JSON list of C-alpha atoms in Angstrom, two decimals:
[
{"chain": "H", "resi": 1, "resn": "MET", "atom": "CA", "xyz": [49.56, -16.79, 53.65]},
{"chain": "H", "resi": 2, "resn": "SER", "atom": "CA", "xyz": [52.73, -14.84, 54.37]},
{"chain": "H", "resi": 3, "resn": "VAL", "atom": "CA", "xyz": [53.94, -13.84, 57.80]},
{"chain": "H", "resi": 4, "resn": "SER", "atom": "CA", "xyz": [53.20, -10.17, 56.95]},
{"chain": "H", "resi": 5, "resn": "ALA", "atom": "CA", "xyz": [49.66, -11.06, 55.90]},
{"chain": "H", "resi": 6, "resn": "ILE", "atom": "CA", "xyz": [49.08, -12.84, 59.18]},
{"chain": "H", "resi": 7, "resn": "PHE", "atom": "CA", "xyz": [50.32, -9.83, 61.15]},
{"chain": "H", "resi": 8, "resn": "SER", "atom": "CA", "xyz": [48.24, -7.40, 59.02]},
{"chain": "H", "resi": 9, "resn": "THR", "atom": "CA", "xyz": [45.16, -9.47, 59.47]},
{"chain": "H", "resi": 10, "resn": "PHE", "atom": "CA", "xyz": [45.56, -9.56, 63.20]},
{"chain": "H", "resi": 11, "resn": "ALA", "atom": "CA", "xyz": [46.26, -5.80, 63.40]},
{"chain": "H", "resi": 12, "resn": "ALA", "atom": "CA", "xyz": [43.15, -5.16, 61.38]},
{"chain": "H", "resi": 13, "resn": "ILE", "atom": "CA", "xyz": [40.90, -6.83, 63.94]},
{"chain": "H", "resi": 14, "resn": "GLY", "atom": "CA", "xyz": [42.10, -4.48, 66.61]},
{"chain": "H", "resi": 15, "resn": "ALA", "atom": "CA", "xyz": [44.40, -6.60, 68.73]},
{"chain": "H", "resi": 16, "resn": "GLY", "atom": "CA", "xyz": [46.37, -4.84, 71.43]},
{"chain": "H", "resi": 17, "resn": "LYS", "atom": "CA", "xyz": [50.13, -5.07, 71.24]},
{"chain": "H", "resi": 18, "resn": "GLU", "atom": "CA", "xyz": [50.97, -4.39, 74.84]},
{"chain": "H", "resi": 19, "resn": "SER", "atom": "CA", "xyz": [51.17, -8.10, 75.81]},
{"chain": "H", "resi": 20, "resn": "CYS", "atom": "CA", "xyz": [54.87, -8.38, 74.89]},
{"chain": "H", "resi": 21, "resn": "ALA", "atom": "CA", "xyz": [56.05, -5.36, 76.79]},
{"chain": "H", "resi": 22, "resn": "ALA", "atom": "CA", "xyz": [57.47, -7.41, 79.67]},
{"chain": "H", "resi": 23, "resn": "LYS", "atom": "CA", "xyz": [60.08, -9.90, 78.53]},
{"chain": "H", "resi": 24, "resn": "GLN", "atom": "CA", "xyz": [61.17, -12.78, 80.75]},
{"chain": "H", "resi": 25, "resn": "PRO", "atom": "CA", "xyz": [64.47, -14.64, 80.48]},
{"chain": "H", "resi": 26, "resn": "VAL", "atom": "CA", "xyz": [64.32, -17.94, 78.54]},
{"chain": "H", "resi": 27, "resn": "SER", "atom": "CA", "xyz": [67.15, -19.60, 80.40]},
{"chain": "H", "resi": 28, "resn": "ARG", "atom": "CA", "xyz": [66.77, -20.88, 83.92]},
{"chain": "H", "resi": 29, "resn": "ALA", "atom": "CA", "xyz": [70.47, -20.19, 84.58]},
{"chain": "H", "resi": 30, "resn": "ASP", "atom": "CA", "xyz": [71.26, -17.02, 82.63]},
{"chain": "H", "resi": 31, "resn": "ALA", "atom": "CA", "xyz": [69.02, -13.93, 82.24]},
{"chain": "H", "resi": 32, "resn": "ASN", "atom": "CA", "xyz": [71.50, -12.56, 79.65]},
{"chain": "H", "resi": 33, "resn": "GLN", "atom": "CA", "xyz": [70.02, -14.61, 76.83]},
{"chain": "H", "resi": 34, "resn": "LEU", "atom": "CA", "xyz": [67.70, -11.77, 75.88]},
{"chain": "H", "resi": 35, "resn": "THR", "atom": "CA", "xyz": [69.32, -10.18, 72.83]},
{"chain": "H", "resi": 36, "resn": "GLN", "atom": "CA", "xyz": [68.65, -7.01, 70.94]},
{"chain": "H", "resi": 37, "resn": "THR", "atom": "CA", "xyz": [67.31, -9.03, 68.02]},
{"chain": "H", "resi": 38, "resn": "MET", "atom": "CA", "xyz": [64.73, -10.74, 70.31]},
{"chain": "H", "resi": 39, "resn": "ILE", "atom": "CA", "xyz": [65.90, -14.25, 69.48]},
{"chain": "H", "resi": 40, "resn": "LEU", "atom": "CA", "xyz": [65.69, -16.16, 72.73]},
{"chain": "H", "resi": 41, "resn": "HIS", "atom": "CA", "xyz": [66.58, -19.67, 71.52]},
{"chain": "H", "resi": 42, "resn": "THR", "atom": "CA", "xyz": [66.68, -21.65, 68.31]},
{"chain": "H", "resi": 43, "resn": "LEU", "atom": "CA", "xyz": [65.68, -25.28, 67.95]},
{"chain": "H", "resi": 44, "resn": "THR", "atom": "CA", "xyz": [66.09, -27.44, 64.82]},
{"chain": "H", "resi": 45, "resn": "GLY", "atom": "CA", "xyz": [64.75, -30.89, 64.44]},
{"chain": "H", "resi": 46, "resn": "THR", "atom": "CA", "xyz": [62.74, -33.42, 62.48]},
{"chain": "H", "resi": 47, "resn": "VAL", "atom": "CA", "xyz": [58.95, -33.30, 63.00]},
{"chain": "H", "resi": 48, "resn": "VAL", "atom": "CA", "xyz": [57.58, -36.33, 64.87]},
{"chain": "H", "resi": 49, "resn": "ALA", "atom": "CA", "xyz": [53.97, -37.47, 65.47]},
{"chain": "H", "resi": 50, "resn": "GLY", "atom": "CA", "xyz": [52.16, -36.25, 68.57]},
{"chain": "H", "resi": 51, "resn": "ASN", "atom": "CA", "xyz": [48.79, -36.98, 70.14]},
{"chain": "H", "resi": 52, "resn": "ARG", "atom": "CA", "xyz": [46.89, -34.99, 67.51]},
{"chain": "H", "resi": 53, "resn": "ILE", "atom": "CA", "xyz": [44.81, -33.23, 70.18]},
{"chain": "H", "resi": 54, "resn": "GLY", "atom": "CA", "xyz": [45.84, -29.81, 68.81]},
{"chain": "H", "resi": 55, "resn": "ARG", "atom": "CA", "xyz": [44.61, -30.80, 65.40]},
{"chain": "H", "resi": 56, "resn": "GLN", "atom": "CA", "xyz": [41.20, -31.74, 66.88]},
{"chain": "H", "resi": 57, "resn": "TRP", "atom": "CA", "xyz": [41.01, -28.24, 68.43]},
{"chain": "H", "resi": 58, "resn": "GLY", "atom": "CA", "xyz": [42.01, -26.40, 65.26]},
{"chain": "H", "resi": 59, "resn": "PHE", "atom": "CA", "xyz": [45.67, -25.93, 66.36]},
{"chain": "H", "resi": 60, "resn": "PRO", "atom": "CA", "xyz": [47.70, -28.60, 64.54]},
{"chain": "H", "resi": 61, "resn": "THR", "atom": "CA", "xyz": [51.30, -28.70, 65.69]},
{"chain": "H", "resi": 62, "resn": "ALA", "atom": "CA", "xyz": [54.64, -29.66, 64.33]},
{"chain": "H", "resi": 63, "resn": "ASN", "atom": "CA", "xyz": [56.47, -31.45, 67.18]},
{"chain": "H", "resi": 64, "resn": "ILE", "atom": "CA", "xyz": [60.22, -31.77, 67.56]},
{"chain": "H", "resi": 65, "resn": "PRO", "atom": "CA", "xyz": [62.05, -33.43, 70.53]},
{"chain": "H", "resi": 66, "resn": "VAL", "atom": "CA", "xyz": [63.84, -31.20, 73.04]},
{"chain": "H", "resi": 67, "resn": "ALA", "atom": "CA", "xyz": [66.64, -32.73, 75.09]},
{"chain": "H", "resi": 68, "resn": "ALA", "atom": "CA", "xyz": [65.85, -33.14, 78.78]},
{"chain": "H", "resi": 69, "resn": "ASP", "atom": "CA", "xyz": [69.15, -31.41, 79.66]},
{"chain": "H", "resi": 70, "resn": "ASP", "atom": "CA", "xyz": [68.52, -28.41, 77.39]},
{"chain": "H", "resi": 71, "resn": "ASP", "atom": "CA", "xyz": [68.40, -25.33, 79.71]},
{"chain": "H", "resi": 72, "resn": "LEU", "atom": "CA", "xyz": [65.40, -23.93, 77.75]},
{"chain": "H", "resi": 73, "resn": "ARG", "atom": "CA", "xyz": [62.58, -22.86, 80.06]},
{"chain": "H", "resi": 74, "resn": "ASP", "atom": "CA", "xyz": [59.34, -24.79, 79.53]},
{"chain": "H", "resi": 75, "resn": "GLY", "atom": "CA", "xyz": [56.35, -22.67, 78.58]},
{"chain": "H", "resi": 76, "resn": "VAL", "atom": "CA", "xyz": [54.58, -20.87, 75.75]},
{"chain": "H", "resi": 77, "resn": "TYR", "atom": "CA", "xyz": [56.40, -18.63, 73.22]},
{"chain": "H", "resi": 78, "resn": "ALA", "atom": "CA", "xyz": [55.75, -16.38, 70.29]},
{"chain": "H", "resi": 79, "resn": "ALA", "atom": "CA", "xyz": [58.10, -17.68, 67.57]},
{"chain": "H", "resi": 80, "resn": "THR", "atom": "CA", "xyz": [58.86, -18.03, 63.91]},
{"chain": "H", "resi": 81, "resn": "VAL", "atom": "CA", "xyz": [59.28, -21.36, 62.15]},
{"chain": "H", "resi": 82, "resn": "THR", "atom": "CA", "xyz": [61.11, -21.94, 58.96]},
{"chain": "H", "resi": 83, "resn": "VAL", "atom": "CA", "xyz": [60.23, -24.90, 56.70]},
{"chain": "H", "resi": 84, "resn": "GLU", "atom": "CA", "xyz": [62.20, -25.38, 53.51]},
{"chain": "H", "resi": 85, "resn": "GLY", "atom": "CA", "xyz": [63.06, -21.62, 53.27]},
{"chain": "H", "resi": 86, "resn": "GLN", "atom": "CA", "xyz": [59.50, -20.38, 54.09]},
{"chain": "H", "resi": 87, "resn": "THR", "atom": "CA", "xyz": [58.99, -18.60, 57.46]},
{"chain": "H", "resi": 88, "resn": "TYR", "atom": "CA", "xyz": [55.75, -18.58, 59.41]},
{"chain": "H", "resi": 89, "resn": "GLY", "atom": "CA", "xyz": [54.67, -16.89, 62.60]},
{"chain": "H", "resi": 90, "resn": "ALA", "atom": "CA", "xyz": [54.05, -19.50, 65.31]},
{"chain": "H", "resi": 91, "resn": "MET", "atom": "CA", "xyz": [52.75, -20.29, 68.76]},
{"chain": "H", "resi": 92, "resn": "VAL", "atom": "CA", "xyz": [55.10, -22.80, 70.50]},
{"chain": "H", "resi": 93, "resn": "ASN", "atom": "CA", "xyz": [54.78, -24.81, 73.68]},
{"chain": "H", "resi": 94, "resn": "VAL", "atom": "CA", "xyz": [57.97, -26.28, 75.09]},
{"chain": "H", "resi": 95, "resn": "GLY", "atom": "CA", "xyz": [57.58, -28.97, 77.74]},
{"chain": "H", "resi": 96, "resn": "SER", "atom": "CA", "xyz": [56.13, -32.34, 78.65]},
{"chain": "H", "resi": 97, "resn": "ARG", "atom": "CA", "xyz": [52.37, -31.54, 78.19]},
{"chain": "H", "resi": 98, "resn": "PRO", "atom": "CA", "xyz": [51.26, -32.36, 81.77]},
{"chain": "H", "resi": 99, "resn": "THR", "atom": "CA", "xyz": [47.50, -31.86, 81.07]},
{"chain": "H", "resi": 100, "resn": "VAL", "atom": "CA", "xyz": [47.59, -34.31, 78.13]},
{"chain": "H", "resi": 101, "resn": "VAL", "atom": "CA", "xyz": [50.05, -37.07, 79.24]},
{"chain": "H", "resi": 102, "resn": "GLU", "atom": "CA", "xyz": [51.23, -38.19, 82.70]},
{"chain": "H", "resi": 103, "resn": "ALA", "atom": "CA", "xyz": [54.95, -38.30, 82.00]},
{"chain": "H", "resi": 104, "resn": "GLY", "atom": "CA", "xyz": [55.48, -37.17, 78.44]},
{"chain": "H", "resi": 105, "resn": "ALA", "atom": "CA", "xyz": [58.71, -36.62, 76.58]},
{"chain": "H", "resi": 106, "resn": "ARG", "atom": "CA", "xyz": [59.83, -33.05, 76.30]},
{"chain": "H", "resi": 107, "resn": "LEU", "atom": "CA", "xyz": [58.75, -31.52, 72.97]},
{"chain": "H", "resi": 108, "resn": "ALA", "atom": "CA", "xyz": [58.53, -28.21, 71.21]},
{"chain": "H", "resi": 109, "resn": "GLU", "atom": "CA", "xyz": [55.03, -28.11, 69.72]},
{"chain": "H", "resi": 110, "resn": "ALA", "atom": "CA", "xyz": [54.69, -25.38, 67.08]},
{"chain": "H", "resi": 111, "resn": "HIS", "atom": "CA", "xyz": [51.39, -24.22, 65.60]},
{"chain": "H", "resi": 112, "resn": "LEU", "atom": "CA", "xyz": [52.32, -22.40, 62.38]},
{"chain": "H", "resi": 113, "resn": "PHE", "atom": "CA", "xyz": [49.96, -19.53, 61.41]},
{"chain": "H", "resi": 114, "resn": "GLY", "atom": "CA", "xyz": [48.87, -19.77, 57.75]},
{"chain": "H", "resi": 115, "resn": "PHE", "atom": "CA", "xyz": [50.48, -23.19, 57.10]},
{"chain": "H", "resi": 116, "resn": "ALA", "atom": "CA", "xyz": [48.41, -26.09, 55.70]},
{"chain": "H", "resi": 117, "resn": "GLY", "atom": "CA", "xyz": [50.01, -29.39, 55.00]},
{"chain": "H", "resi": 118, "resn": "ASP", "atom": "CA", "xyz": [51.93, -32.31, 56.45]},
{"chain": "H", "resi": 119, "resn": "LEU", "atom": "CA", "xyz": [55.30, -31.71, 58.16]},
{"chain": "H", "resi": 120, "resn": "TYR", "atom": "CA", "xyz": [56.01, -35.23, 59.45]},
{"chain": "H", "resi": 121, "resn": "GLY", "atom": "CA", "xyz": [59.61, -36.21, 58.83]},
{"chain": "H", "resi": 122, "resn": "ARG", "atom": "CA", "xyz": [60.57, -32.71, 57.65]},
{"chain": "H", "resi": 123, "resn": "VAL", "atom": "CA", "xyz": [63.26, -30.61, 59.31]},
{"chain": "H", "resi": 124, "resn": "ILE", "atom": "CA", "xyz": [62.10, -27.29, 60.79]},
{"chain": "H", "resi": 125, "resn": "THR", "atom": "CA", "xyz": [63.85, -24.51, 62.60]},
{"chain": "H", "resi": 126, "resn": "ILE", "atom": "CA", "xyz": [61.95, -22.78, 65.48]},
{"chain": "H", "resi": 127, "resn": "VAL", "atom": "CA", "xyz": [63.15, -19.38, 66.59]},
{"chain": "H", "resi": 128, "resn": "LEU", "atom": "CA", "xyz": [61.68, -18.49, 70.00]},
{"chain": "H", "resi": 129, "resn": "ARG", "atom": "CA", "xyz": [61.16, -14.69, 70.23]},
{"chain": "H", "resi": 130, "resn": "HIS", "atom": "CA", "xyz": [58.94, -13.90, 73.25]},
{"chain": "H", "resi": 131, "resn": "PHE", "atom": "CA", "xyz": [58.24, -15.91, 76.40]},
{"chain": "H", "resi": 132, "resn": "LEU", "atom": "CA", "xyz": [54.54, -15.68, 77.37]},
{"chain": "H", "resi": 133, "resn": "ARG", "atom": "CA", "xyz": [53.99, -17.93, 80.34]},
{"chain": "H", "resi": 134, "resn": "PRO", "atom": "CA", "xyz": [55.30, -21.18, 81.96]},
{"chain": "H", "resi": 135, "resn": "GLU", "atom": "CA", "xyz": [53.90, -24.55, 81.11]},
{"chain": "H", "resi": 136, "resn": "ARG", "atom": "CA", "xyz": [51.41, -25.86, 83.69]},
{"chain": "H", "resi": 137, "resn": "ARG", "atom": "CA", "xyz": [48.82, -28.57, 84.32]},
{"chain": "H", "resi": 138, "resn": "PHE", "atom": "CA", "xyz": [45.25, -27.42, 83.70]},
{"chain": "H", "resi": 139, "resn": "GLU", "atom": "CA", "xyz": [42.26, -28.78, 85.63]},
{"chain": "H", "resi": 140, "resn": "SER", "atom": "CA", "xyz": [40.77, -30.10, 82.30]},
{"chain": "H", "resi": 141, "resn": "ARG", "atom": "CA", "xyz": [41.47, -30.36, 78.67]},
{"chain": "H", "resi": 142, "resn": "GLU", "atom": "CA", "xyz": [38.74, -27.75, 78.10]},
{"chain": "H", "resi": 143, "resn": "ALA", "atom": "CA", "xyz": [40.50, -25.31, 80.34]},
{"chain": "H", "resi": 144, "resn": "LEU", "atom": "CA", "xyz": [43.73, -25.99, 78.32]},
{"chain": "H", "resi": 145, "resn": "ARG", "atom": "CA", "xyz": [41.83, -25.32, 75.10]},
{"chain": "H", "resi": 146, "resn": "ARG", "atom": "CA", "xyz": [40.55, -22.01, 76.39]},
{"chain": "H", "resi": 147, "resn": "GLN", "atom": "CA", "xyz": [44.07, -21.02, 77.46]},
{"chain": "H", "resi": 148, "resn": "ILE", "atom": "CA", "xyz": [45.42, -21.98, 74.01]},
{"chain": "H", "resi": 149, "resn": "ASP", "atom": "CA", "xyz": [42.88, -19.52, 72.49]},
{"chain": "H", "resi": 150, "resn": "GLU", "atom": "CA", "xyz": [44.19, -16.79, 74.74]},
{"chain": "H", "resi": 151, "resn": "ASP", "atom": "CA", "xyz": [47.83, -17.68, 74.03]},
{"chain": "H", "resi": 152, "resn": "ARG", "atom": "CA", "xyz": [47.05, -17.46, 70.29]},
{"chain": "H", "resi": 153, "resn": "ARG", "atom": "CA", "xyz": [45.79, -13.92, 70.70]},
{"chain": "H", "resi": 154, "resn": "GLN", "atom": "CA", "xyz": [48.86, -12.89, 72.74]},
{"chain": "H", "resi": 155, "resn": "VAL", "atom": "CA", "xyz": [51.31, -14.58, 70.31]},
{"chain": "H", "resi": 156, "resn": "LEU", "atom": "CA", "xyz": [49.70, -12.82, 67.30]},
{"chain": "H", "resi": 157, "resn": "ALA", "atom": "CA", "xyz": [49.90, -9.55, 69.15]},
{"chain": "H", "resi": 158, "resn": "CYS", "atom": "CA", "xyz": [53.62, -10.11, 70.01]},
{"chain": "H", "resi": 159, "resn": "LEU", "atom": "CA", "xyz": [54.47, -10.97, 66.44]},
{"chain": "H", "resi": 160, "resn": "ALA", "atom": "CA", "xyz": [52.50, -8.03, 65.12]},
{"chain": "H", "resi": 161, "resn": "ALA", "atom": "CA", "xyz": [54.27, -5.66, 67.50]},
{"chain": "H", "resi": 162, "resn": "GLU", "atom": "CA", "xyz": [57.61, -7.02, 66.36]},
{"chain": "H", "resi": 163, "resn": "GLU", "atom": "CA", "xyz": [56.65, -6.57, 62.69]},
{"chain": "H", "resi": 164, "resn": "ASP", "atom": "CA", "xyz": [55.63, -2.95, 63.42]},
{"chain": "H", "resi": 165, "resn": "ALA", "atom": "CA", "xyz": [58.99, -2.39, 65.10]},
{"chain": "H", "resi": 166, "resn": "GLY", "atom": "CA", "xyz": [60.68, -3.49, 61.84]},
{"chain": "H", "resi": 167, "resn": "ARG", "atom": "CA", "xyz": [61.99, -6.85, 63.08]},
{"chain": "H", "resi": 168, "resn": "PRO", "atom": "CA", "xyz": [61.64, -9.88, 60.78]}
]
């Protein structure tokens, strides 16, 4: 399914697009990283195995390591991910996954909308476009799963609004 088809499908079910109106800076040190093209940060890396919890919940992720000293703000983003020339809308969490592991390595976990397949060992490029919320520890895995459902709705609304504005 193409990125446009994902956006059109979401728009057809009546999603609001106001959730991306307030942008927050992606850098802890420099609020000037917001650009007119709405590219906040780009990450490229080889997909590594994770805990597979997202897969159990219907949100499989492609995980790439993020350097501990990278100034990127931990949290949830609307993004696009390119795999071998094909681009997908995506929901991305950057951080150490405090609800799932006690002291986890810092990862970018990308759920690609409309992608089916295995990405382990493949190089992907993640373009972070909208910051939604900071990463946090939830009281339970079930509370995290409910929040992921809400994040998905917000990410799809952000990407649909961007598509409507004529941005790729």
